[in-house]
Tab-separated table of C-alpha atoms in Angstrom:
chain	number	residue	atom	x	y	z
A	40	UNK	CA	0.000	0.000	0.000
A	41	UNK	CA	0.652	3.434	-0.244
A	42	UNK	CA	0.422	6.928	0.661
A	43	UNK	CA	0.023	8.020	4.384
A	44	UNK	CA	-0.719	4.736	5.863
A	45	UNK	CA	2.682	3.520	4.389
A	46	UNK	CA	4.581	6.681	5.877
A	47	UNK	CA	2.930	5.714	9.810
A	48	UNK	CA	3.807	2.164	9.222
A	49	UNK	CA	7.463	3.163	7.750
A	50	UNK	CA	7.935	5.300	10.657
A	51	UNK	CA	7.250	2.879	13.549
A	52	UNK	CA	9.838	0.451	12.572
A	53	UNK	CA	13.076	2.505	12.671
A	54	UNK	CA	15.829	2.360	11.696
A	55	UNK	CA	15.456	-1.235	14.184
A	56	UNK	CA	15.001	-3.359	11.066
A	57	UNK	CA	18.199	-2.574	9.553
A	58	UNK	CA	16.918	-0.058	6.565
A	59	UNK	CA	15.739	3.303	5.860
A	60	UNK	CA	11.992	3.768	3.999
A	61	UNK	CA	12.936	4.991	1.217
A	62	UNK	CA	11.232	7.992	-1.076
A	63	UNK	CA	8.041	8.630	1.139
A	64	UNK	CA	4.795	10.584	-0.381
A	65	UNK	CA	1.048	10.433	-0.892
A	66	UNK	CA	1.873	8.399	-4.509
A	67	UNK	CA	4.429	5.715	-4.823
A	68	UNK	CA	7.153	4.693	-3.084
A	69	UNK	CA	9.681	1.767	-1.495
A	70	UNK	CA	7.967	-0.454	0.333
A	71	UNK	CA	8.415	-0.414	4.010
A	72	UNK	CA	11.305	-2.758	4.914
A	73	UNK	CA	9.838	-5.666	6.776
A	74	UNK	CA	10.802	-5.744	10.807
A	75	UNK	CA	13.091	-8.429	11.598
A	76	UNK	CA	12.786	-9.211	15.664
A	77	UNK	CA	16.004	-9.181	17.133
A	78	UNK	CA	17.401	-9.967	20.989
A	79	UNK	CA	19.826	-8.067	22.751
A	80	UNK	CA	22.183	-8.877	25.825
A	81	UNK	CA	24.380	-6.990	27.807
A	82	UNK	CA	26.840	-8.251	30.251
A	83	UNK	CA	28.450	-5.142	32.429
A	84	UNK	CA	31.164	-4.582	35.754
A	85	UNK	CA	29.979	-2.510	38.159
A	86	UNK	CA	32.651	-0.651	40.337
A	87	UNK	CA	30.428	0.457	43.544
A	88	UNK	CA	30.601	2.443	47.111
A	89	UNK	CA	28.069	2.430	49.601
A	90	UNK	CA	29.013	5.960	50.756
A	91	UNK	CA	28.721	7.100	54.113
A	92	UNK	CA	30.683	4.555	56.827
A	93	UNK	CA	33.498	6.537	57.541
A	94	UNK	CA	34.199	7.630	60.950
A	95	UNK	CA	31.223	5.286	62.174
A	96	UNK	CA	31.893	3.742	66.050
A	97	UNK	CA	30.510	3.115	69.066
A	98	UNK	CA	33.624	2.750	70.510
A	99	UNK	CA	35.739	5.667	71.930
A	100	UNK	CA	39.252	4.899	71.088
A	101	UNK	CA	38.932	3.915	67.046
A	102	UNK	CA	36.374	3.695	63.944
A	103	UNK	CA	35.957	2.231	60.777
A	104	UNK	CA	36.836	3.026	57.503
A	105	UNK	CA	34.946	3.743	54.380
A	106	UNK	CA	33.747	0.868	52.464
A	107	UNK	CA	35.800	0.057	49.606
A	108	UNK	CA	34.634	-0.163	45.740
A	109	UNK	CA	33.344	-3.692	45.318
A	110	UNK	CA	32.777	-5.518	42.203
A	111	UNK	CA	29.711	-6.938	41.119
A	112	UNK	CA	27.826	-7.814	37.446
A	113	UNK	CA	24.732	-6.617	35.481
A	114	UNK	CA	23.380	-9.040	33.462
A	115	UNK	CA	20.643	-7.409	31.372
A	116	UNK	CA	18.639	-9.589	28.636
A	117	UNK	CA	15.623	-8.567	26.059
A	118	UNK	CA	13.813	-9.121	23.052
A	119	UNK	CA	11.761	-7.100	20.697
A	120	UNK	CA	9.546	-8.989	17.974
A	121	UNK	CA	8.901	-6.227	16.445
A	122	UNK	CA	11.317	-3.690	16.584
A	123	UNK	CA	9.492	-1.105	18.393
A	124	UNK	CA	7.790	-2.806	21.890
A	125	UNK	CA	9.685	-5.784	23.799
A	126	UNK	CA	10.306	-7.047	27.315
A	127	UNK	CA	13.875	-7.476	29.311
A	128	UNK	CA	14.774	-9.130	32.365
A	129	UNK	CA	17.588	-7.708	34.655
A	130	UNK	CA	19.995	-8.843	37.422
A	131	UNK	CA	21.851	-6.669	39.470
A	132	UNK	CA	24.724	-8.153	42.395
A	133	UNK	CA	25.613	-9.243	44.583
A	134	UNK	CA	27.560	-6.271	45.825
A	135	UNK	CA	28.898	-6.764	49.176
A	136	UNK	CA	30.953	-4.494	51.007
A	137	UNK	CA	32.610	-4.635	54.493
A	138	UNK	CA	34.547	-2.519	57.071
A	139	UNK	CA	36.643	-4.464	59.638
A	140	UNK	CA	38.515	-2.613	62.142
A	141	UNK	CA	39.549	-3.873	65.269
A	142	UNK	CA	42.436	-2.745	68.107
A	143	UNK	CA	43.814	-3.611	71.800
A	144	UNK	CA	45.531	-1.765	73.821
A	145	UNK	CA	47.042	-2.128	77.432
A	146	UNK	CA	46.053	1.134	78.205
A	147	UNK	CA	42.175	-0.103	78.009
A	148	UNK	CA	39.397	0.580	76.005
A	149	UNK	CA	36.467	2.192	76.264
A	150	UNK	CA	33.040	2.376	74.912
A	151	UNK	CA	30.506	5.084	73.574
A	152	UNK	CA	27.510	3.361	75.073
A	153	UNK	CA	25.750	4.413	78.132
A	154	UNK	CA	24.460	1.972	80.646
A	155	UNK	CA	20.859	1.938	81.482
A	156	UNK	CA	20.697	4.351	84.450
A	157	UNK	CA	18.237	1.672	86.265
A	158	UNK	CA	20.769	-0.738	85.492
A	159	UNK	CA	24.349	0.078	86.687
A	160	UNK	CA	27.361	-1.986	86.047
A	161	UNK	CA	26.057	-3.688	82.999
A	162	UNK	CA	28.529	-2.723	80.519
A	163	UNK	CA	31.543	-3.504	82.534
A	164	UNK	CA	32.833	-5.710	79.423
A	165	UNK	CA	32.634	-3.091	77.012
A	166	UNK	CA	34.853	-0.929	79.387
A	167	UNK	CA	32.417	1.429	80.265
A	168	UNK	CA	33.937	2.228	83.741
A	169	UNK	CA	37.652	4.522	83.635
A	170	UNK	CA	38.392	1.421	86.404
A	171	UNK	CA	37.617	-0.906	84.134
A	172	UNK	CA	38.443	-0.719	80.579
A	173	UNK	CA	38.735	-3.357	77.969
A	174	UNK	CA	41.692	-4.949	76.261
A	175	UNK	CA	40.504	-5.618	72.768
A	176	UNK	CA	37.230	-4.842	70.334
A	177	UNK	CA	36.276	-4.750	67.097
A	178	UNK	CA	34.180	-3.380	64.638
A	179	UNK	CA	32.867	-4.921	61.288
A	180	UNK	CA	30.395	-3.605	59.317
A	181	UNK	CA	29.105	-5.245	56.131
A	182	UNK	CA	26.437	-4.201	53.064
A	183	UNK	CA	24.770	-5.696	50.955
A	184	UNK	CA	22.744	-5.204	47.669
A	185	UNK	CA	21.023	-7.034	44.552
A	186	UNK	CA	17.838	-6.224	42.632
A	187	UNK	CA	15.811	-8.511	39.714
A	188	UNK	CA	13.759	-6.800	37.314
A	189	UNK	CA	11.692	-7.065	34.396
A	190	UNK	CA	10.323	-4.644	32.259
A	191	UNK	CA	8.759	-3.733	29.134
A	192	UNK	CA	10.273	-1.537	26.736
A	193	UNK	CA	9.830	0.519	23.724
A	194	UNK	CA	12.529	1.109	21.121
A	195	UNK	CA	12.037	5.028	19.772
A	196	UNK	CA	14.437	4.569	16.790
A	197	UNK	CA	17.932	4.436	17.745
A	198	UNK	CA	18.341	7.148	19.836
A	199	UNK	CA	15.587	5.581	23.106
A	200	UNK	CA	15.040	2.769	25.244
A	201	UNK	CA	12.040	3.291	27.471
A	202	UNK	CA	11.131	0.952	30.191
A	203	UNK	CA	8.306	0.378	32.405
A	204	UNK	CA	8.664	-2.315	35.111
A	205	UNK	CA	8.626	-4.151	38.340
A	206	UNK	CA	11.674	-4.621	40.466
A	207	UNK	CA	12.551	-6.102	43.432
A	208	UNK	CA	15.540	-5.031	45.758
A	209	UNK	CA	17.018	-6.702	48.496
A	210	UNK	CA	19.508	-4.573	50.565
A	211	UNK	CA	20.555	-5.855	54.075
A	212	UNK	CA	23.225	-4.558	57.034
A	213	UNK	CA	25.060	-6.456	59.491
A	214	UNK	CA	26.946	-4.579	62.444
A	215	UNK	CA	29.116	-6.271	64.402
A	216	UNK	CA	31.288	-4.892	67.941
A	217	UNK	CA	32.719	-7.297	69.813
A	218	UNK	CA	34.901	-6.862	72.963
A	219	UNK	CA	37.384	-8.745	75.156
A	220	UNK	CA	38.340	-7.671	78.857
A	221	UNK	CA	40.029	-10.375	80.994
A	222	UNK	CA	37.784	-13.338	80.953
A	223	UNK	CA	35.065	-11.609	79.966
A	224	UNK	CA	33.360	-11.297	76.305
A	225	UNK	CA	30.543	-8.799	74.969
A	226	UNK	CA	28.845	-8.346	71.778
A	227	UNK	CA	26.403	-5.929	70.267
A	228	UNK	CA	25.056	-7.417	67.282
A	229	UNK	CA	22.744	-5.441	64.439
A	230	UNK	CA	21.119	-6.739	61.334
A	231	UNK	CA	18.572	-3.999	59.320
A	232	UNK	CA	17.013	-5.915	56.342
A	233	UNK	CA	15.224	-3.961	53.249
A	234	UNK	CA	13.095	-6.427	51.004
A	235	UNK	CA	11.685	-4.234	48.517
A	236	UNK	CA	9.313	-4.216	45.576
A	237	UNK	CA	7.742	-2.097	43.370
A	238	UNK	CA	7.723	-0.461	39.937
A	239	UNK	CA	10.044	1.225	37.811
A	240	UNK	CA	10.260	3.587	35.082
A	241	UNK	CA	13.200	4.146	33.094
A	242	UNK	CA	15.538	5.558	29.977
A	243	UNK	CA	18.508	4.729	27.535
A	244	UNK	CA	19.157	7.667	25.473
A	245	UNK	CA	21.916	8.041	22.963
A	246	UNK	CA	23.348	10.839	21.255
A	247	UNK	CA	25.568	10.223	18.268
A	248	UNK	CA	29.353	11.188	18.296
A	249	UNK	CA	31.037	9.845	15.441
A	250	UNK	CA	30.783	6.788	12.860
A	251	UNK	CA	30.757	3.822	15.818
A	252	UNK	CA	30.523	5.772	18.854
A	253	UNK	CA	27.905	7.753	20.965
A	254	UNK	CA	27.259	8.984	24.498
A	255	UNK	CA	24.820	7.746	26.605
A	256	UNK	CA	22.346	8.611	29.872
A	257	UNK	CA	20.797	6.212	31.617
A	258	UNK	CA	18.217	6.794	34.087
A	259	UNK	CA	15.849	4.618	36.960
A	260	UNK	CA	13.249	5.737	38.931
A	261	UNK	CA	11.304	3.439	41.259
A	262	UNK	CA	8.720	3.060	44.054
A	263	UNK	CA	8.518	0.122	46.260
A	264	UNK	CA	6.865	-1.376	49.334
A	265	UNK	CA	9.521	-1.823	52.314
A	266	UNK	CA	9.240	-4.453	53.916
A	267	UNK	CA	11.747	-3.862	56.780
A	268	UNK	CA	13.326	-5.521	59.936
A	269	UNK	CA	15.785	-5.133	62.255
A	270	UNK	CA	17.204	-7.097	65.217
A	271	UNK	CA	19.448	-6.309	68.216
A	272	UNK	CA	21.282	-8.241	70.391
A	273	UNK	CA	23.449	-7.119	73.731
A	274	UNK	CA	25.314	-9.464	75.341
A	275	UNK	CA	27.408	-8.475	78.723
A	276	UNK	CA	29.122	-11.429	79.234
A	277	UNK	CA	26.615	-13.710	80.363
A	278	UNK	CA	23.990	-11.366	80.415
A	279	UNK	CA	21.816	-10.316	78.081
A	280	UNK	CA	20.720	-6.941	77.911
A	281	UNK	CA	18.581	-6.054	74.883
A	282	UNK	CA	17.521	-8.888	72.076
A	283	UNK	CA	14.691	-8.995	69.824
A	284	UNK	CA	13.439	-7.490	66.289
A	285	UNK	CA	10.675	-5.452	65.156
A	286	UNK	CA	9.276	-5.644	61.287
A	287	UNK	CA	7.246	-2.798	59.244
A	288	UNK	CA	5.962	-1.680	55.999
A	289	UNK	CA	7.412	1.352	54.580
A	290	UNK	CA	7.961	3.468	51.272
A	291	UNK	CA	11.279	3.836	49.628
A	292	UNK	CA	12.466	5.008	46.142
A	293	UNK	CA	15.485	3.968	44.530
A	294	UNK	CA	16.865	6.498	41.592
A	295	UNK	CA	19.586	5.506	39.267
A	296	UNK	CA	21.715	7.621	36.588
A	297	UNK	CA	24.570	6.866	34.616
A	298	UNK	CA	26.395	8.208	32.168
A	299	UNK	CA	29.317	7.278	29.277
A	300	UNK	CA	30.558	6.249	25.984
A	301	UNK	CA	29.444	3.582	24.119
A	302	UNK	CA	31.512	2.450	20.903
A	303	UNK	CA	30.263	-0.277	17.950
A	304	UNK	CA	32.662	-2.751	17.111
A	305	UNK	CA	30.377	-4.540	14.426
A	306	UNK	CA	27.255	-5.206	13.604
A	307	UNK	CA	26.635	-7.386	16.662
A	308	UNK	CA	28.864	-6.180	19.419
A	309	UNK	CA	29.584	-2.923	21.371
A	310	UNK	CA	31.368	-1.908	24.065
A	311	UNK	CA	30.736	0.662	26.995
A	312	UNK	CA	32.064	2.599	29.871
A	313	UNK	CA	30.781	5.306	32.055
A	314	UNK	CA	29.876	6.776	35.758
A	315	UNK	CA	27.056	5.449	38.162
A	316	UNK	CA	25.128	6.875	41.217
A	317	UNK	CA	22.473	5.545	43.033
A	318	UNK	CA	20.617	7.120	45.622
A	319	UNK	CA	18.842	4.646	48.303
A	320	UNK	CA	15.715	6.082	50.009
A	321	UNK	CA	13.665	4.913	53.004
A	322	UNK	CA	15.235	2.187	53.952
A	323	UNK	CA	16.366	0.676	57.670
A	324	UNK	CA	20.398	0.325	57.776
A	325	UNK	CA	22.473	-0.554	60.940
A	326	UNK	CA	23.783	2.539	61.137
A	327	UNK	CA	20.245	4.455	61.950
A	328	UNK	CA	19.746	1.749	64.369
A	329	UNK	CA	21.862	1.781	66.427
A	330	UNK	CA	22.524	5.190	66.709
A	331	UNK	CA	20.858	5.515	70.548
A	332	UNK	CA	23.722	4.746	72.823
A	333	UNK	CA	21.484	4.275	76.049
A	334	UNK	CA	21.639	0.462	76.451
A	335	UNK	CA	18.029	-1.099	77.566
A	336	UNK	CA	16.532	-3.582	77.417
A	337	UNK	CA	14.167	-1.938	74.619
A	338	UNK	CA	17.715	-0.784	72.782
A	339	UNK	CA	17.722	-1.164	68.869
A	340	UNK	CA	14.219	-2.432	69.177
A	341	UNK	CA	12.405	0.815	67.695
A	342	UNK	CA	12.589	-0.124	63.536
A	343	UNK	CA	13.746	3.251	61.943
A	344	UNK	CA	13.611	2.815	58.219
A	345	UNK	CA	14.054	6.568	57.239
A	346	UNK	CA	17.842	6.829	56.124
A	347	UNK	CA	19.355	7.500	52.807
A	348	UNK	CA	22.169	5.438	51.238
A	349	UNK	CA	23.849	6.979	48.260
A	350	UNK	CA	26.073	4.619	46.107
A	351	UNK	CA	28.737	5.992	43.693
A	352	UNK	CA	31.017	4.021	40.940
A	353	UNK	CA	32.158	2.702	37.287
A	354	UNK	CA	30.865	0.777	34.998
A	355	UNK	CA	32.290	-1.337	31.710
A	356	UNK	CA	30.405	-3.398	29.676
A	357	UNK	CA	29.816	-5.601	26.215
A	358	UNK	CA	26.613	-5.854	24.587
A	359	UNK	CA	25.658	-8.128	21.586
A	360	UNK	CA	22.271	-7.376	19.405
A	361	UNK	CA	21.421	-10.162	16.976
């Protein structure tokens, strides 16, 4: 056919199916070059910080470190039948990060957490009396994240992917501080778990550079259920001061951008590179909970699931379309 229906039907395949039109116009022209479905999959390094650790304690004499960059993949795979709307799946992790920091000293150690007033004498381990200070402790705090998704997508030429999607994310804390004096052992033990899901929009957009390379944004944006716990557990030796856990529903939002160079080595294969930031909201880490220092027996128990993790790194990647 011809004429304006073949000029709407031209224009929703693309350049996708591997052609251009041809002469376009209310009388004759090249017939529409027929779609041919095609799969993709992309295979990338991620490079990633969970920001924000440094100078963390709860003990007086030393703290921990930032987290260090941590590799992890992102394994991306999608099809499109008709060179315009398709579907993807997505896996993201497991990125893992710890800080482990630990000391002794014969001068003694001591701690940053209080004793419960009603309780005196209860953190003798931890070396919360100048009399009686501890010998050794140690700190270790570890981070974790991975996310599966699936999503439907729409191919606007060459230039767009656009996504629409549900996602779920599971990030989860562990703090650790143990401490030795004489005899004697203590512990304060955290874990704040995030199990998230929701949905997520989302863009690939490319701009043209030269002949086989282009720059790139890409961009997530998603709202999920919360479903968070934490637990606590303070142990003075033989005594236990605070233990239990506490479990809620909450909002959070997880944003993504990126941005880079991507470069065609064929007709099947590219390759990419660029800069990633992630920004974490409404979610329960260690960190928040634990940030009382008034040891009783209700300590840690009160789920907080308001903090903000922001997540910076690199990326590199190979992607084959055929």
């Amino acid at each position: 056919h011809h004429g304006l229906g073949q000029a709407q039907s031209c224009g929703s395949c693309g350049t996708q199916c591997g052609g251009a039109c041809g002469t376009v116009g209310y009388g004759g022209g090249m017939a529409c070059p027929t779609c041919d479905p095609y799969r993709y999959a992309s295979v990338e390094a991620l490079y990633m910080r969970r920001e924000g650790i440094d100078n963390f304690t709860v003990a007086r004499d030393f703290a921990l470190d930032d987290l260090d960059f941590e590799w992890a993949p992102r394994i991306t795979v999608g099809m499109v039948p008709d060179c315009v709307n398709g579907i993807e799946v997505g896996f993201t992790g497991v990125l893992d990060w710890e800080s482990d920091m630990s000391i002794s000293a014969v001068d003694g150690l001591s701690t940053l957490l209080i004793e419960d007033p009603a309780q005196p004498g209860t953190l003798g381990t931890f070396g919360f009396n100048a009399a009686d200070e501890a010998d050794a402790q140690r700190q270790i705090y570890e981070s974790r994240f991975w996310s599966v998704e699936m999503n439907r997508t729409m191919m606007a030429w060459d230039v767009a992917k656009l996504l629409i999607g549900g996602r779920y994310i599971d990030f989860e804390e562990d703090f650790n501080y143990s401490t030795v004096n004489g005899a004697n052992t203590g512990l304060l033990r955290n874990n704040a778990a995030n199990r998230m899901i929701g949905l997520q929009v989302g863009a690939d957009i490319y701009n043209p550079m030269g002949r086989f390379s282009s720059s790139y944004v890409r961009a997530r944006a998603g709202g999920f259920l919360n479903i968070a716990e934490a637990s606590v557990l303070v142990r003075n030796d033989a005594s236990i001061l605070a233990n239990g856990s506490e479990e809620s529903t909450e909002l959070s939002g997880m944003f993504e951008f990126g941005t880079g160079v991507r470069y065609q080595l064929g007709e099947l294969m590219a390759v990419r590179g660029g800069f990633e930031a992630w920004y974490l909201t409404g979610v329960a880490t260690s960190e928040e909970q634990i940030s009382s220092a008034t040891v009783t027996p209700t300590f840690g128990r009160a789920l907080i699931a308001d903090d903000d993790v922001f997540f910076i790194g690199l990326t590199f990647g190979a992607e084959l379309k055929y």
